[in-house]
Amino acid sequence: MTTRAGFVALIGEPNAGKSTLTNRMVGAKVSIVTHKVQTTRARIRGIALEGEAQIVFVDTPGLVRPRRRLDRAMVAAAWGGAADADIVVLLIEAHRGLTDGVKAILDALEARTNPRQKVALAINKIDKVKAEALLKLTQDMNAAYPFVKTFLISAERGHGAQDLKAWLGAELPEGPWLYPEDQIADLPMRMIAAEMTREKCTLRLHQELPYELTVETENWEERDDGSVRIDQVIFVARDGHKGIVLGHKGETVKAIGQQARAEITEFLGRKVHLFLTVRVRANWLDEAERYGEMGLDFRDGNA
C-alpha cells in the first residue's frame, strides 16, 4: 500500500473562501469563518484524508497590501505557508474575477514559489456567475499564469470540492503520513478554542472591532468528571472598546461566551466551562507575545 502525504497552501485575497474550503476538505471546523475580511491570522493546518493520502491544508491569511505591523506579519505568514507547501492553490472569487489584488498575487507567485511546486487555480463561488463569464475568466487566468490545473468550485455548497481533493491526494509525494489518523489540526487546542471565541466576537461586534481585538486562552484545566474549564482573555486596545465588548450589563460578552462555549463543546465532544475576561492592552498590536499566541512572527511586522 503506497501512502502519500504533504502540505497544500491555499492562498488568495481576503474573503475568497479559503477558510470555508479548508473546513469542507477536513470535514470539521478548524478555521475561523466570518463575513469580515482578514479574519484568519495564524497559518491553520487542517488535516484531511483522501484514500491513502493525508493532505495537510495550510489556510493562510488573505493577501492584502499591508498597512501596519499586523498586516505585514500576516502577509509574511501567508507567503511563508506557500513557500513551504508541496502544492499551492490560488483561490479567487468567480464574480470578482481578475482583480488588482489577484494580479498582484500572480505577479508575486513566480518569485515566491519554486519550480518543484505545483500551482493550481480554484475559481470559487461559481454559482454567482453565468457559464460564459466563467469560461472567459478561466481563459484569462490561465493566460496570466501557467496553472497546472483549474477547478471550478463552490466551497460553501461543495460543488467541485471532491474533484479538487482527489487531485490533491493523487499529486502529493509518496511517503508516510505526517500526523495520526484521527488528528484534524496541528494547532494546540488552546489556540483553536481562542480562534472560535474570536470568531464569535467578530460576528457579534459587526462594525466596531474587527482588528483591535484578540483572544488568548489563559488557562486550560482538565477536570476529573471529563469536562474542561477554559479561561480566556479578550484583549482590546482602548477603554471604550472594553465597554463595547461587555455590552449593557455584560449582555454582549455573555452572549459571545454562550456561542463560543457551544461551539467548543461540539468540537471537543465534552462539557466545557468557559470563562471570559475583557482586558485593555493599549499596545497589544505591538507586543511580541501577542503575535506568538496568534502563531505569527513579530519580526515579520517590520518588513
mmCIF file of C-alpha atoms in Angstrom:
data_model
loop_
_atom_site.group_PDB
_atom_site.id
_atom_site.type_symbol
_atom_site.label_atom_id
_atom_site.label_comp_id
_atom_site.label_asym_id
_atom_site.label_seq_id
_atom_site.Cartn_x
_atom_site.Cartn_y
_atom_site.Cartn_z
ATOM 1 C CA MET A 1 0.000 0.000 0.000
ATOM 2 C CA THR A 2 1.522 3.316 -1.116
ATOM 3 C CA THR A 3 0.754 6.248 1.144
ATOM 4 C CA ARG A 4 1.127 9.902 0.253
ATOM 5 C CA ALA A 5 1.389 12.987 2.428
ATOM 6 C CA GLY A 6 2.200 16.645 2.038
ATOM 7 C CA PHE A 7 1.240 20.266 2.501
ATOM 8 C CA VAL A 8 -1.236 22.256 0.405
ATOM 9 C CA ALA A 9 -1.272 26.039 0.786
ATOM 10 C CA LEU A 10 -4.496 27.871 -0.024
ATOM 11 C CA ILE A 11 -3.716 31.465 -0.969
ATOM 12 C CA GLY A 12 -5.832 34.345 -2.222
ATOM 13 C CA GLU A 13 -7.391 37.641 -1.335
ATOM 14 C CA PRO A 14 -9.323 38.075 1.928
ATOM 15 C CA ASN A 15 -12.792 36.502 1.826
ATOM 16 C CA ALA A 16 -12.001 34.335 -1.214
ATOM 17 C CA GLY A 17 -13.288 31.317 0.727
ATOM 18 C CA LYS A 18 -10.041 29.740 1.929
ATOM 19 C CA SER A 19 -11.303 29.010 5.443
ATOM 20 C CA THR A 20 -14.613 27.620 4.159
ATOM 21 C CA LEU A 21 -12.756 25.341 1.740
ATOM 22 C CA THR A 22 -10.348 24.164 4.464
ATOM 23 C CA ASN A 23 -13.248 23.263 6.747
ATOM 24 C CA ARG A 24 -15.065 21.430 3.933
ATOM 25 C CA MET A 25 -11.987 19.421 2.990
ATOM 26 C CA VAL A 26 -11.279 18.476 6.595
ATOM 27 C CA GLY A 27 -14.923 17.770 7.388
ATOM 28 C CA ALA A 28 -14.821 19.827 10.597
ATOM 29 C CA LYS A 29 -14.463 23.441 11.588
ATOM 30 C CA VAL A 30 -10.780 24.131 12.146
ATOM 31 C CA SER A 31 -10.609 27.591 10.594
ATOM 32 C CA ILE A 32 -12.422 30.791 11.530
ATOM 33 C CA VAL A 33 -15.130 31.789 9.049
ATOM 34 C CA THR A 34 -16.858 35.174 9.103
ATOM 35 C CA HIS A 35 -18.152 37.738 6.645
ATOM 36 C CA LYS A 36 -15.333 40.036 7.784
ATOM 37 C CA VAL A 37 -12.209 40.233 5.669
ATOM 38 C CA GLN A 38 -8.858 39.145 7.029
ATOM 39 C CA THR A 39 -10.100 37.005 9.932
ATOM 40 C CA THR A 40 -7.546 34.212 9.563
ATOM 41 C CA ARG A 41 -4.340 35.177 11.344
ATOM 42 C CA ALA A 42 -2.286 32.068 12.067
ATOM 43 C CA ARG A 43 -1.498 29.517 9.363
ATOM 44 C CA ILE A 44 -4.070 26.989 10.487
ATOM 45 C CA ARG A 45 -3.377 23.478 9.310
ATOM 46 C CA GLY A 46 -6.407 21.310 8.700
ATOM 47 C CA ILE A 47 -5.693 17.640 8.041
ATOM 48 C CA ALA A 48 -7.800 15.667 5.565
ATOM 49 C CA LEU A 49 -7.646 12.057 4.368
ATOM 50 C CA GLU A 50 -8.253 11.149 0.722
ATOM 51 C CA GLY A 51 -7.829 7.439 0.090
ATOM 52 C CA GLU A 52 -4.264 6.594 1.091
ATOM 53 C CA ALA A 53 -3.225 10.262 1.074
ATOM 54 C CA GLN A 54 -3.026 12.652 4.005
ATOM 55 C CA ILE A 55 -3.486 16.257 2.886
ATOM 56 C CA VAL A 56 -2.328 18.949 5.295
ATOM 57 C CA PHE A 57 -4.035 22.233 4.408
ATOM 58 C CA VAL A 58 -2.291 25.474 5.288
ATOM 59 C CA ASP A 59 -5.070 28.070 5.440
ATOM 60 C CA THR A 60 -3.127 31.295 5.037
ATOM 61 C CA PRO A 61 -4.234 34.835 5.897
ATOM 62 C CA GLY A 62 -5.655 36.778 2.957
ATOM 63 C CA LEU A 63 -3.042 38.577 0.889
ATOM 64 C CA VAL A 64 -3.537 42.319 1.150
ATOM 65 C CA ARG A 65 -1.452 45.433 0.676
ATOM 66 C CA PRO A 66 -0.056 45.695 4.227
ATOM 67 C CA ARG A 67 -0.626 48.949 6.103
ATOM 68 C CA ARG A 68 0.546 48.130 9.615
ATOM 69 C CA ARG A 69 2.544 45.646 11.637
ATOM 70 C CA LEU A 70 -0.225 43.041 11.990
ATOM 71 C CA ASP A 71 -0.941 43.191 8.238
ATOM 72 C CA ARG A 72 2.741 42.746 7.421
ATOM 73 C CA ALA A 73 3.121 39.795 9.792
ATOM 74 C CA MET A 74 0.009 38.138 8.304
ATOM 75 C CA VAL A 75 1.190 38.605 4.711
ATOM 76 C CA ALA A 76 4.597 37.177 5.665
ATOM 77 C CA ALA A 77 2.818 34.176 7.222
ATOM 78 C CA ALA A 78 0.762 33.674 4.054
ATOM 79 C CA TRP A 79 3.759 33.655 1.722
ATOM 80 C CA GLY A 80 5.699 31.557 4.220
ATOM 81 C CA GLY A 81 2.935 28.968 4.083
ATOM 82 C CA ALA A 82 3.044 28.968 0.283
ATOM 83 C CA ALA A 83 6.835 28.613 0.165
ATOM 84 C CA ASP A 84 6.768 25.555 2.453
ATOM 85 C CA ALA A 85 3.987 23.715 0.601
ATOM 86 C CA ASP A 86 4.148 20.888 -1.922
ATOM 87 C CA ILE A 87 1.156 22.288 -3.811
ATOM 88 C CA VAL A 88 -0.187 25.846 -3.906
ATOM 89 C CA VAL A 89 -3.842 26.521 -4.746
ATOM 90 C CA LEU A 90 -4.821 30.079 -5.662
ATOM 91 C CA LEU A 91 -8.458 30.659 -4.745
ATOM 92 C CA ILE A 92 -10.333 33.501 -6.466
ATOM 93 C CA GLU A 93 -13.979 34.587 -6.454
ATOM 94 C CA ALA A 94 -15.822 33.976 -9.712
ATOM 95 C CA HIS A 95 -17.938 37.140 -9.502
ATOM 96 C CA ARG A 96 -14.965 39.398 -8.705
ATOM 97 C CA GLY A 97 -12.664 37.886 -11.307
ATOM 98 C CA LEU A 98 -9.181 39.126 -12.120
ATOM 99 C CA THR A 99 -8.981 41.980 -9.584
ATOM 100 C CA ASP A 100 -5.961 44.186 -8.924
ATOM 101 C CA GLY A 101 -5.344 42.116 -5.812
ATOM 102 C CA VAL A 102 -5.324 38.871 -7.804
ATOM 103 C CA LYS A 103 -2.979 40.459 -10.367
ATOM 104 C CA ALA A 104 -0.587 41.399 -7.553
ATOM 105 C CA ILE A 105 -0.637 37.806 -6.271
ATOM 106 C CA LEU A 106 0.046 36.462 -9.784
ATOM 107 C CA ASP A 107 2.993 38.850 -10.118
ATOM 108 C CA ALA A 108 4.422 37.624 -6.816
ATOM 109 C CA LEU A 109 3.765 33.912 -7.367
ATOM 110 C CA GLU A 110 6.752 33.260 -9.578
ATOM 111 C CA ALA A 111 9.176 34.866 -7.149
ATOM 112 C CA ARG A 112 7.556 33.302 -4.075
ATOM 113 C CA THR A 113 7.249 29.697 -5.291
ATOM 114 C CA ASN A 114 9.841 27.271 -6.594
ATOM 115 C CA PRO A 115 9.923 25.080 -9.724
ATOM 116 C CA ARG A 116 9.162 21.845 -7.828
ATOM 117 C CA GLN A 117 5.834 23.207 -6.584
ATOM 118 C CA LYS A 118 2.618 22.655 -8.494
ATOM 119 C CA VAL A 119 0.349 25.719 -8.594
ATOM 120 C CA ALA A 120 -3.348 25.109 -9.288
ATOM 121 C CA LEU A 121 -6.272 27.513 -9.664
ATOM 122 C CA ALA A 122 -9.625 27.150 -7.920
ATOM 123 C CA ILE A 123 -12.378 29.521 -9.013
ATOM 124 C CA ASN A 124 -14.822 29.706 -6.100
ATOM 125 C CA LYS A 125 -18.456 30.817 -5.783
ATOM 126 C CA ILE A 126 -19.228 29.627 -9.326
ATOM 127 C CA ASP A 127 -22.964 29.773 -8.590
ATOM 128 C CA LYS A 128 -22.716 33.585 -8.686
ATOM 129 C CA VAL A 129 -21.866 33.909 -12.409
ATOM 130 C CA LYS A 130 -23.041 32.611 -15.776
ATOM 131 C CA ALA A 131 -21.193 29.913 -17.714
ATOM 132 C CA GLU A 132 -19.873 32.296 -20.404
ATOM 133 C CA ALA A 133 -18.309 34.610 -17.799
ATOM 134 C CA LEU A 134 -16.784 31.599 -16.051
ATOM 135 C CA LEU A 135 -15.247 30.347 -19.279
ATOM 136 C CA LYS A 136 -13.711 33.756 -20.054
ATOM 137 C CA LEU A 137 -12.328 34.089 -16.516
ATOM 138 C CA THR A 138 -10.768 30.622 -16.774
ATOM 139 C CA GLN A 139 -9.101 31.577 -20.053
ATOM 140 C CA ASP A 140 -7.899 34.952 -18.752
ATOM 141 C CA MET A 141 -6.425 33.429 -15.590
ATOM 142 C CA ASN A 142 -4.596 30.684 -17.456
ATOM 143 C CA ALA A 143 -3.248 33.226 -19.925
ATOM 144 C CA ALA A 144 -1.905 35.242 -16.981
ATOM 145 C CA TYR A 145 -0.206 32.294 -15.230
ATOM 146 C CA PRO A 146 0.642 28.679 -16.216
ATOM 147 C CA PHE A 147 -1.548 26.821 -13.723
ATOM 148 C CA VAL A 148 -1.150 23.032 -13.836
ATOM 149 C CA LYS A 149 -4.892 22.540 -13.291
ATOM 150 C CA THR A 150 -8.045 24.627 -12.933
ATOM 151 C CA PHE A 151 -11.020 23.720 -10.736
ATOM 152 C CA LEU A 152 -14.473 25.312 -10.664
ATOM 153 C CA ILE A 153 -15.904 25.014 -7.179
ATOM 154 C CA SER A 154 -18.328 26.252 -4.560
ATOM 155 C CA ALA A 155 -16.607 25.811 -1.202
ATOM 156 C CA GLU A 156 -19.826 26.644 0.623
ATOM 157 C CA ARG A 157 -22.057 24.199 -1.264
ATOM 158 C CA GLY A 158 -19.407 21.609 -2.012
ATOM 159 C CA HIS A 159 -19.617 21.645 -5.819
ATOM 160 C CA GLY A 160 -16.328 20.520 -7.346
ATOM 161 C CA ALA A 161 -14.600 20.274 -3.951
ATOM 162 C CA GLN A 162 -14.241 16.494 -4.107
ATOM 163 C CA ASP A 163 -12.600 16.680 -7.549
ATOM 164 C CA LEU A 164 -10.039 19.112 -6.143
ATOM 165 C CA LYS A 165 -9.460 16.941 -3.075
ATOM 166 C CA ALA A 166 -8.977 13.801 -5.170
ATOM 167 C CA TRP A 167 -6.459 15.552 -7.438
ATOM 168 C CA LEU A 168 -4.520 16.908 -4.463
ATOM 169 C CA GLY A 169 -4.359 13.476 -2.873
ATOM 170 C CA ALA A 170 -3.006 11.929 -6.068
ATOM 171 C CA GLU A 171 -0.422 14.679 -6.637
ATOM 172 C CA LEU A 172 1.195 14.718 -3.195
ATOM 173 C CA PRO A 173 4.563 12.989 -2.821
ATOM 174 C CA GLU A 174 4.771 9.365 -1.694
ATOM 175 C CA GLY A 175 5.691 8.935 1.951
ATOM 176 C CA PRO A 176 4.352 8.132 5.423
ATOM 177 C CA TRP A 177 1.552 10.170 6.947
ATOM 178 C CA LEU A 178 2.708 13.187 8.931
ATOM 179 C CA TYR A 179 0.050 13.063 11.645
ATOM 180 C CA PRO A 180 -2.037 10.423 13.471
ATOM 181 C CA GLU A 181 -5.069 9.241 11.520
ATOM 182 C CA ASP A 182 -7.596 10.855 13.867
ATOM 183 C CA GLN A 183 -5.921 14.281 14.079
ATOM 184 C CA ILE A 184 -7.612 17.062 12.111
ATOM 185 C CA ALA A 185 -5.498 20.104 13.034
ATOM 186 C CA ASP A 186 -1.992 20.747 14.292
ATOM 187 C CA LEU A 187 -2.768 23.879 16.263
ATOM 188 C CA PRO A 188 -2.915 23.395 20.033
ATOM 189 C CA MET A 189 -6.491 23.086 21.283
ATOM 190 C CA ARG A 190 -5.900 26.230 23.357
ATOM 191 C CA MET A 191 -5.410 28.206 20.153
ATOM 192 C CA ILE A 192 -8.329 26.616 18.290
ATOM 193 C CA ALA A 193 -10.616 27.435 21.238
ATOM 194 C CA ALA A 194 -9.339 31.033 21.245
ATOM 195 C CA GLU A 195 -9.990 31.283 17.496
ATOM 196 C CA MET A 196 -13.557 30.057 17.993
ATOM 197 C CA THR A 197 -14.204 32.727 20.622
ATOM 198 C CA ARG A 198 -12.596 35.395 18.435
ATOM 199 C CA GLU A 199 -14.918 34.399 15.598
ATOM 200 C CA LYS A 200 -17.951 34.914 17.856
ATOM 201 C CA CYS A 201 -16.573 38.338 18.880
ATOM 202 C CA THR A 202 -16.081 39.299 15.236
ATOM 203 C CA LEU A 203 -19.586 38.212 14.252
ATOM 204 C CA ARG A 204 -21.222 39.905 17.223
ATOM 205 C CA LEU A 205 -19.345 43.216 17.053
ATOM 206 C CA HIS A 206 -20.070 43.786 13.380
ATOM 207 C CA GLN A 207 -18.899 47.330 12.828
ATOM 208 C CA GLU A 208 -16.755 48.163 15.793
ATOM 209 C CA LEU A 209 -13.728 45.961 16.377
ATOM 210 C CA PRO A 210 -12.618 43.572 13.639
ATOM 211 C CA TYR A 211 -8.911 44.303 14.094
ATOM 212 C CA GLU A 212 -8.498 45.830 17.521
ATOM 213 C CA LEU A 213 -9.262 42.619 19.351
ATOM 214 C CA THR A 214 -7.584 39.307 20.027
ATOM 215 C CA VAL A 215 -8.390 36.327 22.251
ATOM 216 C CA GLU A 216 -5.989 34.171 24.229
ATOM 217 C CA THR A 217 -6.585 31.038 26.267
ATOM 218 C CA GLU A 218 -5.004 31.789 29.625
ATOM 219 C CA ASN A 219 -5.860 28.585 31.464
ATOM 220 C CA TRP A 220 -6.955 25.069 30.451
ATOM 221 C CA GLU A 221 -7.921 22.747 33.296
ATOM 222 C CA GLU A 222 -8.902 19.120 32.746
ATOM 223 C CA ARG A 223 -11.456 18.064 35.368
ATOM 224 C CA ASP A 224 -11.992 14.657 36.957
ATOM 225 C CA ASP A 225 -15.512 14.386 35.527
ATOM 226 C CA GLY A 226 -14.159 14.609 31.945
ATOM 227 C CA SER A 227 -15.145 18.245 31.458
ATOM 228 C CA VAL A 228 -12.714 21.098 30.883
ATOM 229 C CA ARG A 229 -12.519 24.593 32.353
ATOM 230 C CA ILE A 230 -11.218 27.206 29.901
ATOM 231 C CA ASP A 231 -10.312 30.741 30.936
ATOM 232 C CA GLN A 232 -9.851 33.183 28.076
ATOM 233 C CA VAL A 233 -8.902 36.843 27.856
ATOM 234 C CA ILE A 234 -10.298 39.174 25.195
ATOM 235 C CA PHE A 235 -7.680 41.874 24.656
ATOM 236 C CA VAL A 236 -8.852 45.226 23.311
ATOM 237 C CA ALA A 237 -6.834 48.347 22.509
ATOM 238 C CA ARG A 238 -8.911 51.050 24.234
ATOM 239 C CA ASP A 239 -11.107 51.582 27.273
ATOM 240 C CA GLY A 240 -14.041 52.433 25.027
ATOM 241 C CA HIS A 241 -13.678 49.075 23.290
ATOM 242 C CA LYS A 242 -13.997 47.233 26.600
ATOM 243 C CA GLY A 243 -17.456 48.698 27.097
ATOM 244 C CA ILE A 244 -18.475 47.635 23.600
ATOM 245 C CA VAL A 245 -17.360 44.031 24.200
ATOM 246 C CA LEU A 246 -19.015 43.871 27.620
ATOM 247 C CA GLY A 247 -22.270 45.467 26.421
ATOM 248 C CA HIS A 248 -25.122 46.700 28.609
ATOM 249 C CA LYS A 249 -24.914 44.880 31.963
ATOM 250 C CA GLY A 250 -22.445 42.431 30.403
ATOM 251 C CA GLU A 251 -25.017 41.079 27.943
ATOM 252 C CA THR A 252 -22.743 41.163 24.875
ATOM 253 C CA VAL A 253 -19.834 39.243 26.381
ATOM 254 C CA LYS A 254 -22.305 36.790 27.933
ATOM 255 C CA ALA A 255 -23.835 36.070 24.516
ATOM 256 C CA ILE A 256 -20.357 35.696 22.964
ATOM 257 C CA GLY A 257 -19.431 33.255 25.741
ATOM 258 C CA GLN A 258 -22.565 31.148 25.243
ATOM 259 C CA GLN A 259 -21.992 30.864 21.490
ATOM 260 C CA ALA A 260 -18.286 30.106 21.874
ATOM 261 C CA ARG A 261 -18.914 27.523 24.587
ATOM 262 C CA ALA A 262 -21.471 25.715 22.409
ATOM 263 C CA GLU A 263 -19.037 25.513 19.504
ATOM 264 C CA ILE A 264 -16.038 24.448 21.604
ATOM 265 C CA THR A 265 -18.232 21.823 23.325
ATOM 266 C CA GLU A 266 -19.284 20.403 19.959
ATOM 267 C CA PHE A 267 -15.680 20.381 18.723
ATOM 268 C CA LEU A 268 -14.306 18.648 21.836
ATOM 269 C CA GLY A 269 -17.288 16.352 22.320
ATOM 270 C CA ARG A 270 -17.448 17.000 26.068
ATOM 271 C CA LYS A 271 -18.703 19.529 28.601
ATOM 272 C CA VAL A 272 -16.936 22.898 28.611
ATOM 273 C CA HIS A 273 -16.914 25.572 31.325
ATOM 274 C CA LEU A 274 -15.858 28.777 29.583
ATOM 275 C CA PHE A 275 -14.964 31.987 31.437
ATOM 276 C CA LEU A 276 -14.209 35.211 29.550
ATOM 277 C CA THR A 277 -12.424 38.313 30.842
ATOM 278 C CA VAL A 278 -12.006 41.563 28.898
ATOM 279 C CA ARG A 279 -8.749 43.461 29.358
ATOM 280 C CA VAL A 280 -7.429 46.678 27.852
ATOM 281 C CA ARG A 281 -3.904 46.430 26.432
ATOM 282 C CA ALA A 282 -3.346 49.669 24.556
ATOM 283 C CA ASN A 283 -0.328 48.403 22.637
ATOM 284 C CA TRP A 284 -1.202 44.758 22.069
ATOM 285 C CA LEU A 285 -0.698 45.228 18.312
ATOM 286 C CA ASP A 286 2.958 45.992 19.080
ATOM 287 C CA GLU A 287 3.608 43.223 21.637
ATOM 288 C CA ALA A 288 5.691 40.256 20.512
ATOM 289 C CA GLU A 289 3.914 37.927 22.954
ATOM 290 C CA ARG A 290 0.509 38.549 21.370
ATOM 291 C CA TYR A 291 1.893 37.655 17.925
ATOM 292 C CA GLY A 292 3.371 34.452 19.287
ATOM 293 C CA GLU A 293 -0.057 33.472 20.659
ATOM 294 C CA MET A 294 -1.508 34.025 17.173
ATOM 295 C CA GLY A 295 1.162 31.866 15.545
ATOM 296 C CA LEU A 296 2.744 34.868 13.806
ATOM 297 C CA ASP A 297 6.308 36.125 13.839
ATOM 298 C CA PHE A 298 6.511 39.577 15.434
ATOM 299 C CA ARG A 299 9.692 40.328 13.445
ATOM 300 C CA ASP A 300 7.811 39.916 10.156
ATOM 301 C CA GLY A 301 5.848 43.041 11.055
ATOM 302 C CA ASN A 302 8.988 45.091 10.469
ATOM 303 C CA ALA A 303 9.256 44.082 6.840
#
